[in-house]
Coordinates of C-alpha atoms in Angstrom, one line a residue:
Chain A
M965 CA -30.0 59.7 -71.2
D966 CA -27.4 60.3 -67.8
F967 CA -24.4 59.0 -67.9
S968 CA -25.6 55.6 -65.6
T969 CA -28.0 55.0 -68.5
F970 CA -25.6 55.3 -70.9
L971 CA -23.6 53.8 -70.0
I972 CA -26.4 50.8 -68.9
Q973 CA -27.3 50.7 -72.8
C974 CA -23.7 49.9 -73.4
L975 CA -23.6 47.2 -71.4
N976 CA -26.6 45.9 -73.3
A977 CA -25.8 46.6 -76.4
L978 CA -22.6 44.7 -75.6
Q979 CA -24.3 41.6 -74.3
Y980 CA -27.2 42.1 -77.1
G981 CA -24.0 42.0 -79.8
L982 CA -21.5 38.7 -78.2
L983 CA -25.0 37.5 -78.0
L984 CA -25.6 37.8 -81.8
F985 CA -22.1 37.0 -82.7
L986 CA -22.2 33.9 -81.4
V987 CA -25.6 32.7 -82.6
A988 CA -24.0 33.9 -86.8
S989 CA -21.2 32.9 -86.2
G990 CA -21.7 28.9 -86.5
L991 CA -24.3 30.3 -89.5
T992 CA -21.0 32.1 -91.0
L993 CA -19.2 28.9 -89.9
I994 CA -21.4 26.1 -91.3
F995 CA -21.8 28.4 -94.9
G996 CA -18.0 29.3 -95.4
I997 CA -16.4 25.8 -94.1
M998 CA -19.2 23.6 -95.9
G999 CA -21.0 26.5 -98.7
V1000 CA -24.7 25.3 -96.9
I1001 CA -27.0 28.0 -96.6
N1002 CA -28.6 26.9 -92.4
L1003 CA -32.2 28.1 -91.9
A1004 CA -32.6 26.4 -89.4
H1005 CA -29.8 27.8 -87.5
G1006 CA -32.6 29.9 -85.8
S1007 CA -34.2 26.5 -84.9
F1008 CA -31.3 26.0 -83.2
Y1009 CA -31.0 28.6 -80.3
M1010 CA -35.2 28.3 -80.2
M1011 CA -34.2 24.1 -79.5
G1012 CA -31.5 25.5 -77.0
A1013 CA -33.9 28.1 -74.8
Y1014 CA -36.5 26.3 -74.6
M1015 CA -34.1 22.9 -73.2
A1016 CA -33.2 25.2 -70.6
Y1017 CA -36.3 25.4 -69.8
A1018 CA -37.8 21.8 -69.6
L1019 CA -33.7 20.7 -69.2
A1020 CA -33.2 22.7 -66.2
P1021 CA -36.1 20.8 -63.0
I1022 CA -35.1 16.9 -65.2
V1023 CA -31.3 17.3 -65.1
A1024 CA -32.8 18.7 -61.5
S1025 CA -34.6 15.3 -60.4
T1026 CA -31.8 13.2 -61.9
F1027 CA -27.6 14.8 -60.6
G1028 CA -29.0 16.9 -58.0
G1029 CA -29.6 20.1 -60.2
G1030 CA -27.7 22.8 -61.1
F1031 CA -27.6 25.6 -63.5
F1032 CA -24.3 24.8 -64.9
S1033 CA -25.5 20.6 -64.8
T1034 CA -28.2 21.9 -67.2
L1035 CA -26.0 23.6 -69.9
L1036 CA -23.9 20.2 -69.8
V1037 CA -26.5 18.8 -70.1
G1038 CA -27.9 20.6 -72.6
V1039 CA -24.2 20.7 -74.9
V1040 CA -23.8 17.0 -74.7
L1041 CA -27.6 16.7 -76.2
A1042 CA -26.4 19.0 -79.7
V1043 CA -23.4 17.5 -80.3
L1044 CA -25.3 14.1 -80.7
L1045 CA -28.2 15.6 -82.7
G1046 CA -26.2 17.6 -84.7
Y1047 CA -24.3 14.6 -85.1
V1048 CA -27.2 12.9 -86.3
L1049 CA -28.5 15.9 -88.3
E1050 CA -25.8 16.1 -90.0
W1051 CA -25.1 12.7 -90.8
A1052 CA -28.9 12.5 -92.1
F1053 CA -29.9 15.7 -93.4
F1054 CA -27.1 17.9 -94.7
S1055 CA -24.8 15.2 -95.7
F1056 CA -26.7 15.3 -98.7
L1057 CA -26.3 19.5 -99.1
Y1058 CA -22.7 19.9 -100.0
E1059 CA -23.1 18.9 -103.6
R1060 CA -26.5 20.5 -103.8
E1061 CA -27.8 24.0 -105.5
H1062 CA -28.2 27.2 -102.9
L1063 CA -31.4 26.8 -103.7
Q1064 CA -32.3 23.2 -102.5
Q1065 CA -29.4 23.9 -98.9
V1066 CA -32.7 26.7 -98.6
L1067 CA -35.5 24.3 -99.7
M1068 CA -34.4 21.6 -97.3
T1069 CA -34.0 24.2 -94.3
Y1070 CA -36.6 24.9 -94.4
G1071 CA -38.5 21.9 -94.3
L1072 CA -36.3 21.0 -91.2
I1073 CA -37.8 24.6 -89.7
L1074 CA -41.3 23.7 -89.8
V1075 CA -40.4 19.9 -89.1
F1076 CA -38.7 21.8 -85.6
E1077 CA -41.3 24.0 -84.2
E1078 CA -43.3 21.7 -84.2
M1079 CA -41.9 18.9 -82.4
R1080 CA -41.4 22.4 -80.1
S1081 CA -46.0 21.9 -80.1
L1082 CA -45.5 18.2 -79.8
L1083 CA -42.7 18.1 -76.5
V1084 CA -43.7 21.3 -74.6
G1085 CA -46.0 23.0 -76.1
D1086 CA -46.7 26.9 -77.7
E1087 CA -47.1 28.3 -73.9
V1088 CA -44.8 31.6 -73.8
H1089 CA -42.1 30.6 -70.6
G1090 CA -40.4 33.0 -68.5
V1091 CA -36.9 31.3 -66.6
E1092 CA -35.8 31.9 -63.8
V1093 CA -32.2 33.4 -63.8
P1094 CA -30.2 31.2 -61.4
A1095 CA -29.8 32.0 -57.4
F1096 CA -26.2 33.0 -57.3
L1097 CA -26.4 34.8 -60.2
S1098 CA -29.1 36.7 -60.0
G1099 CA -27.9 39.8 -57.5
T1100 CA -27.2 43.3 -59.1
L1101 CA -24.6 45.5 -58.9
P1102 CA -24.4 49.5 -58.0
L1103 CA -23.5 51.4 -60.8
G1104 CA -23.1 55.3 -60.5
E1105 CA -25.4 56.9 -58.1
M1106 CA -29.1 55.5 -58.2
M1107 CA -28.8 52.5 -61.2
T1108 CA -28.2 49.3 -61.3
Y1109 CA -27.4 46.4 -63.4
P1110 CA -28.0 42.7 -63.1
V1111 CA -25.4 40.8 -62.6
Y1112 CA -26.2 38.4 -65.3
R1113 CA -26.1 40.1 -68.5
L1114 CA -22.5 40.3 -66.9
F1115 CA -23.0 36.7 -67.3
I1116 CA -24.0 36.8 -70.1
S1117 CA -21.4 38.5 -72.2
G1118 CA -18.4 36.6 -69.9
V1119 CA -19.7 33.1 -71.5
C1120 CA -20.2 34.7 -74.9
L1121 CA -16.3 36.5 -74.7
A1122 CA -15.2 33.1 -73.1
L1123 CA -16.5 31.3 -77.2
A1124 CA -15.8 33.9 -79.0
L1125 CA -11.8 33.4 -77.6
G1126 CA -12.1 29.8 -77.2
M1127 CA -12.7 29.7 -81.0
Y1128 CA -10.5 32.1 -82.4
V1129 CA -7.8 29.9 -80.6
V1130 CA -8.8 26.6 -81.4
F1131 CA -9.8 28.0 -85.4
T1132 CA -5.9 29.9 -85.3
R1133 CA -3.3 27.3 -83.0
T1134 CA -4.5 24.4 -83.3
R1135 CA -4.4 21.7 -85.9
L1136 CA -8.2 21.0 -85.7
G1137 CA -8.6 24.8 -86.4
M1138 CA -5.7 24.3 -89.4
M1139 CA -7.3 21.0 -91.2
I1140 CA -11.0 23.3 -91.1
R1141 CA -9.3 26.3 -92.6
A1142 CA -7.8 24.0 -95.1
G1143 CA -11.3 22.4 -95.9
S1144 CA -12.5 24.7 -96.1
A1145 CA -10.4 26.5 -99.1
N1146 CA -9.1 23.5 -100.8
R1147 CA -11.8 20.1 -100.1
E1148 CA -10.4 18.1 -102.2
M1149 CA -7.1 18.8 -101.5
V1150 CA -7.4 18.4 -97.6
Q1151 CA -9.5 14.3 -98.3
S1152 CA -5.4 13.8 -100.5
L1153 CA -3.8 14.1 -97.2
G1154 CA -5.3 11.5 -95.6
V1155 CA -7.8 14.1 -93.1
D1156 CA -11.2 12.0 -92.9
I1157 CA -12.9 15.4 -94.0
K1158 CA -16.1 13.8 -93.3
F1159 CA -15.5 13.6 -90.7
L1160 CA -13.9 17.2 -89.9
Y1161 CA -17.6 18.9 -91.6
R1162 CA -19.5 16.6 -88.9
V1163 CA -17.8 18.2 -86.0
V1164 CA -18.2 21.7 -87.4
F1165 CA -22.2 20.9 -87.6
A1166 CA -21.5 19.5 -84.0
A1167 CA -20.3 22.4 -82.9
G1168 CA -22.3 25.3 -84.0
M1169 CA -25.6 24.2 -83.5
A1170 CA -23.6 23.4 -79.6
I1171 CA -22.9 26.5 -79.4
A1172 CA -25.9 27.7 -81.2
V1173 CA -27.7 25.9 -78.7
L1174 CA -25.4 27.0 -75.4
A1175 CA -27.0 30.4 -76.7
G1176 CA -30.5 30.3 -76.4
M1177 CA -29.7 28.4 -72.7
V1178 CA -27.6 31.2 -71.7
A1179 CA -30.7 33.9 -73.2
A1180 CA -33.4 32.5 -71.7
P1181 CA -33.1 34.3 -68.1
V1182 CA -33.8 37.2 -69.9
S1183 CA -35.6 37.1 -73.4
S1184 CA -38.4 34.7 -71.5
V1185 CA -39.0 31.8 -73.8
Y1186 CA -41.4 31.5 -76.8
P1187 CA -42.5 30.0 -80.2
G1188 CA -41.9 31.1 -83.4
M1189 CA -38.0 33.1 -81.5
G1190 CA -35.7 31.0 -83.7
D1191 CA -37.0 33.1 -87.4
T1192 CA -36.5 36.0 -84.8
V1193 CA -32.9 35.6 -84.5
L1194 CA -31.8 33.8 -87.7
I1195 CA -33.3 37.0 -89.4
I1196 CA -31.2 39.0 -87.9
C1197 CA -28.8 36.1 -88.0
F1198 CA -28.6 36.6 -91.7
V1199 CA -28.0 41.0 -91.2
V1200 CA -24.9 40.1 -89.3
V1201 CA -23.3 37.3 -91.8
V1202 CA -24.5 39.5 -94.5
I1203 CA -23.2 43.2 -92.7
G1204 CA -20.0 41.3 -91.4
G1205 CA -19.1 39.5 -95.3
I1206 CA -19.7 36.1 -94.8
G1207 CA -18.1 33.2 -94.2
S1208 CA -16.2 35.8 -91.8
I1209 CA -16.0 35.6 -87.6
R1210 CA -14.1 38.9 -87.3
G1211 CA -16.9 40.6 -89.4
A1212 CA -19.3 39.1 -88.2
L1213 CA -17.9 40.3 -84.7
L1214 CA -17.8 43.4 -85.5
A1215 CA -21.6 43.1 -87.6
A1216 CA -22.8 41.9 -84.2
L1217 CA -21.0 44.6 -82.1
L1218 CA -22.3 47.2 -84.6
I1219 CA -25.9 46.0 -84.6
G1220 CA -26.3 45.3 -80.9
V1221 CA -25.9 49.4 -80.6
V1222 CA -28.4 49.9 -83.2
D1223 CA -30.9 48.4 -82.0
T1224 CA -30.3 48.9 -78.5
F1225 CA -30.0 52.8 -77.9
G1226 CA -32.3 52.3 -81.1
K1227 CA -35.8 50.9 -78.9
V1228 CA -34.3 53.6 -76.3
L1229 CA -34.6 56.1 -79.2
L1230 CA -36.4 56.0 -81.6
P1231 CA -38.9 53.4 -80.4
Q1232 CA -41.4 53.8 -83.4
A1233 CA -38.6 53.2 -86.0
A1234 CA -36.4 50.8 -83.9
G1235 CA -37.1 47.4 -86.3
V1236 CA -36.6 49.3 -89.4
L1237 CA -33.3 51.1 -88.2
V1238 CA -31.0 47.1 -88.1
Y1239 CA -32.4 47.0 -92.3
V1240 CA -31.1 50.4 -92.7
L1241 CA -28.2 50.5 -91.4
M1242 CA -27.8 46.8 -93.2
A1243 CA -29.0 49.0 -97.0
L1244 CA -26.1 52.2 -95.5
I1245 CA -23.2 49.0 -95.3
L1246 CA -24.2 47.3 -98.8
L1247 CA -24.0 50.7 -100.3
W1248 CA -20.4 51.4 -99.1
K1249 CA -19.6 47.6 -99.9
P1250 CA -21.9 44.7 -101.9
D1251 CA -19.3 42.3 -99.8
G1252 CA -19.4 43.0 -96.2
L1253 CA -16.8 44.7 -93.6
F1254 CA -14.8 41.7 -93.8
K1255 CA -14.9 40.1 -97.8
A1256 CA -13.9 36.1 -96.5
A1257 CA -10.6 35.1 -99.1
Chain B
M1155 CA -43.0 20.8 -127.1
N1156 CA -46.7 20.0 -128.1
T1157 CA -47.8 18.1 -125.1
R1158 CA -47.0 20.6 -122.7
F1159 CA -49.3 22.9 -124.5
V1160 CA -52.0 20.7 -124.5
F1161 CA -51.6 20.0 -120.6
V1162 CA -51.7 24.4 -119.9
G1163 CA -54.0 24.8 -122.6
A1164 CA -56.3 21.5 -120.3
C1165 CA -55.4 23.3 -117.3
F1166 CA -56.9 26.8 -118.0
V1167 CA -60.3 25.0 -119.6
L1168 CA -60.3 23.0 -116.2
L1169 CA -59.7 26.4 -114.1
A1170 CA -62.7 28.1 -117.0
L1171 CA -64.6 25.9 -115.5
F1172 CA -64.3 24.5 -112.8
P1173 CA -67.0 27.1 -111.0
L1174 CA -69.5 25.5 -113.0
V1175 CA -69.1 22.5 -110.7
S1176 CA -68.1 24.2 -107.9
G1177 CA -69.2 25.7 -104.5
S1178 CA -68.6 28.9 -103.1
Y1179 CA -65.8 27.2 -100.7
G1180 CA -64.3 25.2 -103.6
I1181 CA -64.1 28.9 -105.4
D1182 CA -62.5 31.0 -102.7
F1183 CA -60.0 28.0 -102.6
V1184 CA -59.4 27.9 -106.6
T1185 CA -58.8 32.1 -106.1
K1186 CA -56.6 31.6 -103.4
I1187 CA -54.1 29.4 -105.0
M1188 CA -54.3 31.4 -108.3
V1189 CA -53.5 34.3 -106.1
Y1190 CA -50.8 32.6 -104.9
A1191 CA -49.5 31.2 -108.6
I1192 CA -49.4 34.3 -110.2
F1193 CA -47.1 35.1 -107.1
A1194 CA -45.3 31.9 -107.7
L1195 CA -44.5 33.3 -111.1
S1196 CA -43.3 36.8 -110.6
L1197 CA -40.3 34.9 -109.1
E1198 CA -40.3 32.4 -111.3
L1199 CA -39.1 35.5 -113.3
L1200 CA -36.5 36.2 -110.9
V1201 CA -34.9 32.4 -110.0
G1202 CA -35.9 30.2 -113.0
A1203 CA -35.9 33.0 -116.4
T1204 CA -32.3 34.8 -114.3
G1205 CA -30.7 32.5 -111.4
L1206 CA -32.0 35.6 -109.1
I1207 CA -33.2 34.3 -106.1
C1208 CA -34.3 36.4 -104.1
F1209 CA -35.9 35.4 -100.3
G1210 CA -37.5 38.9 -100.1
Q1211 CA -40.6 38.2 -103.1
A1212 CA -43.6 38.7 -100.2
A1213 CA -42.4 42.4 -99.6
F1214 CA -43.8 42.9 -103.3
F1215 CA -46.6 40.5 -102.4
G1216 CA -48.1 42.8 -99.7
I1217 CA -47.1 46.1 -100.7
G1218 CA -49.6 45.7 -103.5
A1219 CA -52.4 44.3 -101.0
Y1220 CA -51.4 46.9 -98.6
A1221 CA -52.0 49.3 -101.1
A1222 CA -55.1 48.2 -102.5
V1223 CA -56.2 48.7 -99.6
L1224 CA -54.5 52.0 -97.7
L1225 CA -55.4 53.8 -101.4
S1226 CA -59.2 52.4 -101.2
P1227 CA -61.9 55.0 -99.9
Q1228 CA -63.3 54.5 -97.3
S1229 CA -67.2 54.6 -98.2
D1230 CA -66.8 54.7 -102.1
S1231 CA -65.7 51.2 -104.3
P1232 CA -62.6 51.7 -105.8
S1233 CA -62.4 51.9 -109.4
L1234 CA -60.3 49.0 -110.7
L1235 CA -59.1 51.4 -113.4
W1236 CA -57.0 53.3 -111.5
L1237 CA -56.3 50.7 -108.4
L1238 CA -55.3 48.0 -109.7
P1239 CA -51.9 50.0 -111.6
A1240 CA -51.7 51.8 -108.9
C1241 CA -50.8 49.1 -106.3
V1242 CA -49.1 47.3 -108.6
A1243 CA -46.7 50.5 -109.4
A1244 CA -46.6 50.0 -105.8
A1245 CA -45.3 46.6 -105.2
A1246 CA -42.7 47.5 -109.1
A1247 CA -41.3 51.2 -107.4
Y1248 CA -40.4 49.6 -103.5
A1249 CA -38.9 46.1 -106.0
L1250 CA -37.1 49.0 -108.7
V1251 CA -35.1 50.8 -105.1
V1252 CA -34.6 47.0 -103.7
G1253 CA -33.6 45.4 -106.8
S1254 CA -31.0 48.9 -107.5
L1255 CA -28.9 48.1 -104.5
S1256 CA -29.4 44.4 -103.3
L1257 CA -28.5 43.5 -106.7
R1258 CA -25.1 44.7 -106.7
T1259 CA -24.6 42.3 -104.7
K1260 CA -24.4 38.9 -105.5
G1261 CA -24.9 34.6 -104.8
V1262 CA -25.8 34.1 -100.8
Y1263 CA -25.6 37.6 -100.6
F1264 CA -28.2 38.3 -102.9
I1265 CA -30.3 36.0 -100.8
M1266 CA -29.5 37.3 -97.5
V1267 CA -30.5 40.6 -98.8
T1268 CA -33.6 40.9 -101.0
L1269 CA -34.8 38.9 -98.0
A1270 CA -33.5 41.7 -95.1
F1271 CA -35.2 44.3 -97.7
A1272 CA -38.4 42.7 -96.8
Q1273 CA -37.4 42.6 -93.9
M1274 CA -37.4 45.8 -93.6
A1275 CA -40.5 46.6 -95.1
Y1276 CA -42.0 44.2 -92.7
Y1277 CA -41.1 45.8 -89.5
V1278 CA -42.3 49.2 -90.4
V1279 CA -46.2 47.9 -91.1
H1280 CA -45.4 45.7 -88.4
D1281 CA -44.3 48.8 -85.9
T1282 CA -46.0 51.6 -87.1
P1283 CA -50.3 52.6 -86.8
L1284 CA -50.0 53.6 -90.9
G1285 CA -51.7 49.6 -91.5
G1286 CA -53.1 49.5 -88.3
G1287 CA -50.0 47.4 -86.6
T1288 CA -49.6 43.6 -86.4
D1289 CA -54.4 43.7 -86.2
G1290 CA -53.5 44.8 -89.6
I1291 CA -56.6 45.9 -91.6
Y1292 CA -59.7 46.3 -93.0
M1293 CA -60.8 46.8 -97.0
M1294 CA -64.5 48.3 -96.4
M1295 CA -65.8 48.0 -100.2
K1296 CA -63.7 45.9 -103.3
P1297 CA -62.8 47.4 -106.0
V1298 CA -65.4 47.9 -109.7
L1299 CA -64.9 48.9 -112.7
G1300 CA -68.0 50.6 -113.5
K1301 CA -71.1 48.1 -114.4
L1302 CA -69.3 45.7 -115.8
L1303 CA -67.3 44.8 -113.2
D1304 CA -68.5 44.3 -109.4
L1305 CA -64.9 41.8 -107.5
D1306 CA -67.0 42.1 -104.6
K1307 CA -69.4 38.4 -106.1
A1308 CA -67.5 36.2 -106.2
A1309 CA -67.2 34.6 -109.0
S1310 CA -66.8 38.1 -111.0
L1311 CA -63.1 38.1 -108.2
Y1312 CA -62.6 34.1 -109.8
G1313 CA -63.1 35.2 -113.4
F1314 CA -60.7 38.6 -113.1
T1315 CA -58.4 36.1 -111.4
L1316 CA -58.2 34.1 -114.1
A1317 CA -58.2 36.2 -116.7
C1318 CA -54.5 38.1 -114.8
L1319 CA -53.5 34.6 -114.2
L1320 CA -53.8 34.0 -117.9
L1321 CA -52.5 37.1 -119.3
V1322 CA -49.2 36.9 -116.3
F1323 CA -48.4 33.2 -117.4
G1324 CA -48.8 34.1 -121.4
G1325 CA -47.2 37.8 -121.2
L1326 CA -44.0 36.0 -119.0
G1327 CA -44.4 33.2 -122.2
V1328 CA -43.4 36.2 -124.6
L1329 CA -41.3 37.8 -122.5
N1330 CA -39.3 35.3 -122.4
R1331 CA -39.3 34.2 -125.8
S1332 CA -38.3 37.5 -126.5
R1333 CA -34.0 39.4 -127.5
F1334 CA -34.7 40.5 -123.3
G1335 CA -35.6 37.4 -121.6
R1336 CA -33.0 35.8 -124.5
A1337 CA -31.2 37.8 -122.6
L1338 CA -31.9 37.6 -119.3
A1339 CA -31.8 33.4 -120.2
G1340 CA -27.8 34.7 -121.2
I1341 CA -27.8 36.1 -117.5
R1342 CA -28.4 33.5 -115.6
V1343 CA -25.8 30.3 -117.7
N1344 CA -22.8 32.5 -117.6
E1345 CA -23.6 36.8 -116.7
Q1346 CA -19.4 36.8 -117.2
R1347 CA -19.4 35.8 -120.8
M1348 CA -23.1 38.3 -121.4
R1349 CA -21.2 40.7 -120.5
A1350 CA -17.8 40.1 -122.5
T1351 CA -20.4 39.9 -125.4
G1352 CA -20.4 43.9 -124.8
F1353 CA -23.7 43.4 -122.5
S1354 CA -24.8 45.6 -119.5
T1355 CA -26.7 42.9 -117.4
Y1356 CA -27.1 45.1 -114.0
P1357 CA -30.1 46.9 -116.3
Y1358 CA -32.0 43.4 -117.4
K1359 CA -31.3 42.1 -114.6
L1360 CA -33.3 45.1 -112.1
A1361 CA -35.6 45.3 -114.9
A1362 CA -36.5 41.6 -114.7
F1363 CA -36.3 42.0 -110.3
T1364 CA -38.8 45.2 -111.0
V1365 CA -41.0 43.5 -113.5
S1366 CA -41.1 40.6 -110.9
G1367 CA -41.3 43.1 -107.9
G1368 CA -44.6 44.3 -110.3
I1369 CA -46.4 41.5 -110.5
A1370 CA -46.1 39.8 -107.3
G1371 CA -47.6 43.4 -105.8
L1372 CA -51.1 42.3 -108.6
A1373 CA -51.0 38.5 -107.4
G1374 CA -51.2 41.1 -103.7
F1375 CA -52.7 43.2 -104.9
L1376 CA -55.8 40.7 -105.8
F1377 CA -55.6 39.2 -102.2
A1378 CA -56.2 41.4 -100.6
V1379 CA -59.5 41.6 -102.7
K1380 CA -59.9 38.1 -101.8
D1381 CA -59.9 38.3 -98.1
G1382 CA -60.9 42.3 -98.0
F1383 CA -58.4 42.4 -94.7
V1384 CA -54.3 42.7 -94.9
N1385 CA -52.1 41.8 -91.9
P1386 CA -47.6 42.5 -92.1
E1387 CA -47.9 38.7 -92.5
M1388 CA -48.6 38.9 -96.1
M1389 CA -45.1 40.5 -95.8
S1390 CA -43.2 37.5 -93.9
W1391 CA -40.4 35.7 -94.7
H1392 CA -42.4 32.3 -94.0
L1393 CA -44.0 33.8 -97.6
S1394 CA -40.9 34.6 -99.4
G1395 CA -40.3 30.6 -98.4
A1396 CA -43.7 29.6 -99.4
V1397 CA -43.5 30.7 -102.5
L1398 CA -39.6 29.3 -103.3
I1399 CA -41.2 26.0 -101.5
M1400 CA -43.8 26.5 -104.9
I1401 CA -41.4 26.9 -108.0
I1402 CA -39.3 24.4 -106.4
L1403 CA -41.2 21.8 -105.9
G1404 CA -43.1 22.1 -109.6
G1405 CA -39.8 23.2 -110.7
I1406 CA -37.9 25.9 -111.3
G1407 CA -37.0 27.1 -115.1
H1408 CA -41.3 26.1 -116.1
L1409 CA -43.7 29.2 -116.4
R1410 CA -45.9 25.2 -116.3
G1411 CA -43.4 24.5 -113.3
A1412 CA -44.5 27.8 -111.0
L1413 CA -48.8 26.3 -111.6
I1414 CA -47.9 23.2 -110.5
G1415 CA -46.3 23.5 -107.4
A1416 CA -48.6 26.0 -106.5
F1417 CA -51.6 24.2 -106.8
A1418 CA -49.3 20.6 -105.5
F1419 CA -47.9 22.8 -102.6
A1420 CA -51.4 24.8 -101.6
L1421 CA -52.7 21.2 -102.0
L1422 CA -50.8 20.0 -100.1
Q1423 CA -51.5 22.4 -97.0
E1424 CA -54.8 21.3 -96.8
L1425 CA -54.4 17.9 -96.9
F1426 CA -52.3 17.8 -93.5
K1427 CA -54.4 20.5 -91.9
S1428 CA -57.8 17.9 -93.1
E1429 CA -59.2 16.5 -89.7
A1430 CA -61.1 14.5 -91.5
I1431 CA -57.6 12.5 -92.9
F1432 CA -55.3 13.1 -89.4
G1433 CA -57.7 14.6 -87.0
A1434 CA -56.6 15.6 -83.8
F1435 CA -53.4 15.6 -85.5
A1436 CA -54.3 17.9 -87.6
K1437 CA -53.2 21.3 -85.9
H1438 CA -49.7 19.9 -86.3
W1439 CA -50.1 19.7 -90.0
H1440 CA -46.4 22.2 -90.3
L1441 CA -45.0 18.9 -89.4
G1442 CA -46.6 16.9 -92.9
L1443 CA -45.1 19.6 -94.5
G1444 CA -42.2 19.8 -93.9
L1445 CA -41.6 16.1 -93.8
S1446 CA -42.5 16.5 -97.7
I1447 CA -40.7 19.4 -98.6
I1448 CA -37.2 18.0 -97.3
A1449 CA -39.0 14.2 -99.1
S1450 CA -39.4 16.3 -102.1
V1451 CA -35.4 17.9 -101.9
V1452 CA -34.1 14.7 -101.2
F1453 CA -36.4 12.3 -104.1
L1454 CA -37.1 15.5 -106.7
P1455 CA -34.6 17.6 -107.8
R1456 CA -36.2 19.3 -110.8
G1457 CA -39.5 19.5 -109.3
L1458 CA -43.0 17.7 -110.7
V1459 CA -42.3 18.4 -114.2
G1460 CA -39.6 16.7 -113.9
L1461 CA -41.7 13.7 -112.4
P1462 CA -42.8 12.5 -116.0
Q1463 CA -39.2 12.1 -117.0
Q1464 CA -37.8 10.4 -114.1
I1465 CA -40.5 7.4 -114.2
R1466 CA -39.4 6.8 -117.7
A1467 CA -36.2 7.0 -117.3
R1468 CA -36.7 4.9 -114.5
L1469 CA -38.7 2.2 -116.4
L1470 CA -36.5 1.7 -118.8
G1471 CA -33.8 1.4 -116.9
A1472 CA -31.9 4.0 -117.6
K1473 CA -29.5 5.8 -115.7
N1474 CA -31.7 7.9 -114.0
T1475 CA -30.9 11.6 -115.1
G1476 CA -32.7 13.0 -111.8
G1477 CA -29.4 12.8 -110.1
A1478 CA -31.3 12.7 -107.0
T1479 CA -28.3 10.8 -104.9
P1480 CA -25.6 12.3 -105.0

């Protein structure tokens, strides 16, 4: 492996890791703050990818098109849907045991998969990279790197930074953090905790949908894609420490590296490597790298 | 207490009499359900008796099944006498390894770690040529027990599966009432207190996990023999989820819950798949299944086992003790 190939794989690892982080952050947020294990989180990612495929022509014909308007419409839809889903299904689950959360969100996965099948069918689709992001950048003497992958990394980094700012620097972030520590106390101080939860859920969902939309041109769009992402995100969350955003970021980048280089260096064992990594880390730290307080 | 025994006894008598009235389709279908019931019982030992929510049970099921096919000779019928113990041991051995690692974690970590270990096993059979990769492999010759039992015959397999189910059900019933079972119950209710009273809880949990893995391996063995075919989907997390749903649907904390749950789940699945009832929509049977799972969470928090009690409470106008609404 020469240096340019190495560099390209590093960039791929970064892009994959950041994307994983984005999806996993919603998973760990919803668990860390509301205490709900959301198996359907992978389905949100899948919804995003299918939106990128199915919404683009609709948006193009109504608003005159544009990649960014499709993203915007997708995010708005996701927020609305997240708000309704939280109200209809997830608000039931806060007081329930983990087991019942697992059960209900598993039921939701089946429902979402079939809704997808009914609405857009079961075919595998490709999504085109928008024209203005379709170029490549020269890298070394022989190699080039697609601009779109850098764009994905950029979007993920911007969102991660945005989340960090919201959480640590704003009043909303303060209330969310307080709400996760002590729900009753925050409520008695006059904060509408139900509304706050709904906002967090909708935001977590919107981020997963956005991740799916942005990733669609690279990963293509296929049935069951949510499952794959969900399980890997579980691994991210477990390695990082449940509820810890910092941990999720580190774990996602680690998995990005292991998975990307595993596929190049040890293609036969690529699928297993991530889980071996998880087993090793848990041997060393059973509560993950950063245990949330 | 007595009605329970009568109910379970009646179930087993009905199962024993079923082949007399049924055609080959029915026998095959009920054999499948009984295998799922054994599988569900294995998880009930963890979730119901010990309070450990394992989301990777399909791995042990799949390992039992793959062992059955991989250990069988190509050109000769294997003997049940060594093949069955070997399959159970293979699954139990993997459970011992997974358990020793994942039991270091607790709660949600445990759920996710068991899931991830199951995925690990899934990718091993999925990505390597060992078990035929994604295509899976066929079992050429079905196991026999000398001249006594030939599992190639559907009726023999039915009888053998029923005997296994009875054995597992009875065995777990005895286990739950034993000193070991009481210790597991103690761990479920309050692990801290168990430790304070001088129990080292880890070996108990590990033993339960290993036994559970072995029973799941037995179910996997039976499934492989029934279909004569294994593929990686037997280890997929969907199956781990499905078996978890069976025991929740039936009612956690009761052995008969696993039995009822396996039947209810399989029948629901069959109902929604039925083209006679749902026509072209039967293709989307997951939708109906998913919606009924959601409904069962909302309306049956204690599972089908708790249903009579819930109805009684409703009829008597007493406070609904089901706790269906928060």
